[in-house]
């Protein structure tokens, strides 16, 4: 079911999410709700706290490169539970946006290559070794689990400008 997205500066976005210990029906329902919400809002990633659930759960569905098929496929959705970064290497700058900060995009510098250990919806452990777009998406969504949003990475000047414009937008 499509859920409401928690919008910045809602304080819930600052919550450090807790580890998932039960890989049950409730978790699976959360994953379904996250997927429905992400697709509805045309996002490429979502953390559970963005629909108000403080659990270490995130999903990512990047559009396939060189694909004419605009339709997003559910099977391509990466479901990541309790992620832990094992390695972060090199640096890469890419434009980011966030469903919790709709309409705002900015170049952000992050690690270009990452290795992440995580669990799937059944609790089975996996390792993902990836770079560029997926590496950046993993870092962006993982930040949400730590109570952080990407605008915290802006320079002081850019952040001030953003806050001013954001307040105007929601007046
Ligand atoms: Co985000």
Short mmCIF file of C-alpha atoms and ligand atoms in Angstrom, two decimals:
data_model
loop_
_atom_site.label_atom_id
_atom_site.label_comp_id
_atom_site.label_asym_id
_atom_site.label_seq_id
_atom_site.Cartn_x
_atom_site.Cartn_y
_atom_site.Cartn_z
CA UNK A 1 0.00 0.00 0.00
CA UNK A 2 1.22 3.49 -0.87
CA UNK A 3 2.26 5.37 2.26
CA UNK A 4 2.89 9.06 2.95
CA UNK A 5 6.49 10.17 2.58
CA UNK A 6 8.10 11.89 5.56
CA UNK A 7 9.16 15.31 4.25
CA UNK A 8 12.13 17.40 5.43
CA UNK A 9 12.49 18.96 8.03
CA UNK A 10 10.33 16.36 9.83
CA UNK A 11 12.25 15.27 12.95
CA UNK A 12 11.69 11.59 12.19
CA UNK A 13 14.35 11.90 9.47
CA UNK A 14 16.89 12.31 12.31
CA UNK A 15 16.07 8.99 13.97
CA UNK A 16 18.80 6.33 13.95
CA UNK A 17 16.93 3.25 12.76
CA UNK A 18 17.19 -0.02 14.67
CA UNK A 19 18.36 -3.40 13.45
CA UNK A 20 15.85 -5.89 12.08
CA UNK A 21 15.81 -9.12 14.09
CA UNK A 22 12.56 -10.70 12.89
CA UNK A 23 12.32 -11.65 9.22
CA UNK A 24 8.59 -12.14 9.31
CA UNK A 25 5.37 -11.17 7.53
CA UNK A 26 5.51 -7.69 9.07
CA UNK A 27 8.89 -7.08 7.44
CA UNK A 28 7.62 -8.39 4.11
CA UNK A 29 4.59 -6.07 4.31
CA UNK A 30 6.93 -3.15 5.05
CA UNK A 31 8.98 -4.02 1.94
CA UNK A 32 5.80 -4.14 -0.18
CA UNK A 33 4.64 -0.78 1.16
CA UNK A 34 8.07 0.73 0.51
CA UNK A 35 8.06 -0.59 -3.05
CA UNK A 36 4.54 0.70 -3.79
CA UNK A 37 5.44 4.11 -2.35
CA UNK A 38 8.76 4.37 -4.21
CA UNK A 39 7.17 3.48 -7.55
CA UNK A 40 4.25 5.83 -6.97
CA UNK A 41 6.61 8.74 -6.26
CA UNK A 42 8.95 7.73 -9.11
CA UNK A 43 11.94 7.32 -6.80
CA UNK A 44 14.93 5.03 -7.31
CA UNK A 45 15.51 4.34 -3.62
CA UNK A 46 13.73 4.50 -0.29
CA UNK A 47 14.60 3.92 3.36
CA UNK A 48 11.97 2.67 5.82
CA UNK A 49 12.14 5.84 7.93
CA UNK A 50 10.93 7.77 4.87
CA UNK A 51 7.54 6.15 5.43
CA UNK A 52 7.93 6.58 9.20
CA UNK A 53 9.30 3.15 10.14
CA UNK A 54 12.64 3.36 12.05
CA UNK A 55 14.07 0.03 10.88
CA UNK A 56 17.32 -0.68 9.04
CA UNK A 57 15.61 -1.48 5.74
CA UNK A 58 16.17 0.11 2.34
CA UNK A 59 15.22 -0.63 -1.25
CA UNK A 60 16.83 0.47 -4.50
CA UNK A 61 15.63 0.13 -8.08
CA UNK A 62 17.89 1.94 -10.52
CA UNK A 63 16.76 2.31 -14.12
CA UNK A 64 18.69 -0.05 -16.33
CA UNK A 65 21.32 1.62 -18.43
CA UNK A 66 20.82 1.45 -22.18
CA UNK A 67 17.32 0.21 -21.71
CA UNK A 68 14.34 1.58 -23.65
CA UNK A 69 12.00 -0.01 -21.20
CA UNK A 70 10.85 2.77 -18.89
CA UNK A 71 8.79 0.43 -16.81
CA UNK A 72 10.40 -0.51 -13.53
CA UNK A 73 10.53 -4.20 -12.76
CA UNK A 74 9.77 -5.40 -9.27
CA UNK A 75 12.20 -8.31 -9.62
CA UNK A 76 15.04 -5.82 -10.11
CA UNK A 77 14.42 -4.24 -6.72
CA UNK A 78 17.27 -4.67 -4.32
CA UNK A 79 16.01 -5.27 -0.78
CA UNK A 80 18.71 -4.48 1.76
CA UNK A 81 18.30 -5.17 5.46
CA UNK A 82 20.84 -4.35 8.18
CA UNK A 83 23.52 -3.10 5.74
CA UNK A 84 27.12 -2.76 6.91
CA UNK A 85 29.80 -1.08 4.81
CA UNK A 86 32.94 -3.23 4.65
CA UNK A 87 34.79 -1.01 2.21
CA UNK A 88 34.45 2.48 0.76
CA UNK A 89 36.99 3.54 -1.86
CA UNK A 90 37.78 6.38 -4.24
CA UNK A 91 35.50 9.33 -4.71
CA UNK A 92 32.81 10.25 -7.18
CA UNK A 93 30.54 13.23 -7.65
CA UNK A 94 27.02 12.74 -8.88
CA UNK A 95 23.69 14.52 -8.76
CA UNK A 96 21.41 13.36 -5.94
CA UNK A 97 17.82 13.93 -5.04
CA UNK A 98 15.57 12.55 -2.28
CA UNK A 99 11.85 11.80 -2.03
CA UNK A 100 11.90 13.48 1.39
CA UNK A 101 13.24 16.69 -0.19
CA UNK A 102 11.19 16.78 -3.40
CA UNK A 103 12.37 18.96 -6.26
CA UNK A 104 15.86 19.63 -4.93
CA UNK A 105 18.93 18.18 -6.66
CA UNK A 106 22.60 18.78 -6.05
CA UNK A 107 25.98 17.22 -6.84
CA UNK A 108 27.28 15.26 -3.86
CA UNK A 109 30.66 13.64 -3.38
CA UNK A 110 30.74 10.06 -2.09
CA UNK A 111 32.77 6.88 -2.31
CA UNK A 112 32.82 5.48 -5.85
CA UNK A 113 33.25 1.84 -4.88
CA UNK A 114 31.69 0.04 -1.92
CA UNK A 115 31.39 -3.41 -0.45
CA UNK A 116 28.30 -3.92 1.70
CA UNK A 117 27.17 -6.88 3.77
CA UNK A 118 23.43 -7.16 4.29
CA UNK A 119 20.54 -9.54 4.84
CA UNK A 120 17.63 -10.28 2.51
CA UNK A 121 13.95 -10.51 3.49
CA UNK A 122 14.51 -14.03 4.81
CA UNK A 123 17.54 -13.08 6.91
CA UNK A 124 20.04 -14.70 4.55
CA UNK A 125 23.40 -12.92 4.42
CA UNK A 126 24.78 -11.45 1.18
CA UNK A 127 27.65 -9.26 0.06
CA UNK A 128 27.41 -6.69 -2.70
CA UNK A 129 30.51 -5.27 -4.39
CA UNK A 130 29.57 -2.37 -6.65
CA UNK A 131 30.45 1.10 -7.90
CA UNK A 132 29.12 4.39 -9.27
CA UNK A 133 25.31 4.79 -9.31
CA UNK A 134 24.47 1.80 -7.13
CA UNK A 135 27.33 2.56 -4.72
CA UNK A 136 26.05 6.12 -4.34
CA UNK A 137 22.44 4.96 -3.90
CA UNK A 138 23.52 2.55 -1.15
CA UNK A 139 25.34 5.35 0.67
CA UNK A 140 22.43 7.79 0.28
CA UNK A 141 19.87 5.31 1.63
CA UNK A 142 22.18 4.08 4.38
CA UNK A 143 22.54 7.69 5.55
CA UNK A 144 18.76 7.70 6.16
CA UNK A 145 19.22 4.74 8.54
CA UNK A 146 21.73 6.88 10.45
CA UNK A 147 19.31 9.81 10.63
CA UNK A 148 21.06 11.84 7.96
CA UNK A 149 19.89 13.46 4.73
CA UNK A 150 22.04 14.39 1.74
CA UNK A 151 21.72 18.15 2.16
CA UNK A 152 23.93 17.81 5.26
CA UNK A 153 26.76 17.27 2.77
CA UNK A 154 26.29 20.66 1.11
CA UNK A 155 28.69 23.53 1.69
CA UNK A 156 27.55 26.06 4.33
CA UNK A 157 26.69 28.57 1.63
CA UNK A 158 24.65 26.12 -0.45
CA UNK A 159 22.91 24.81 2.67
CA UNK A 160 21.87 28.32 3.72
CA UNK A 161 20.52 29.02 0.26
CA UNK A 162 18.61 25.73 0.30
CA UNK A 163 17.06 26.36 3.75
CA UNK A 164 15.92 29.82 2.68
CA UNK A 165 14.29 28.52 -0.51
CA UNK A 166 12.77 25.52 1.27
CA UNK A 167 11.09 27.73 3.91
CA UNK A 168 9.65 29.91 1.15
CA UNK A 169 8.30 26.87 -0.65
CA UNK A 170 6.38 25.62 2.40
CA UNK A 171 5.02 28.93 3.64
CO1 LIG B 1 16.78 10.09 0.37
#
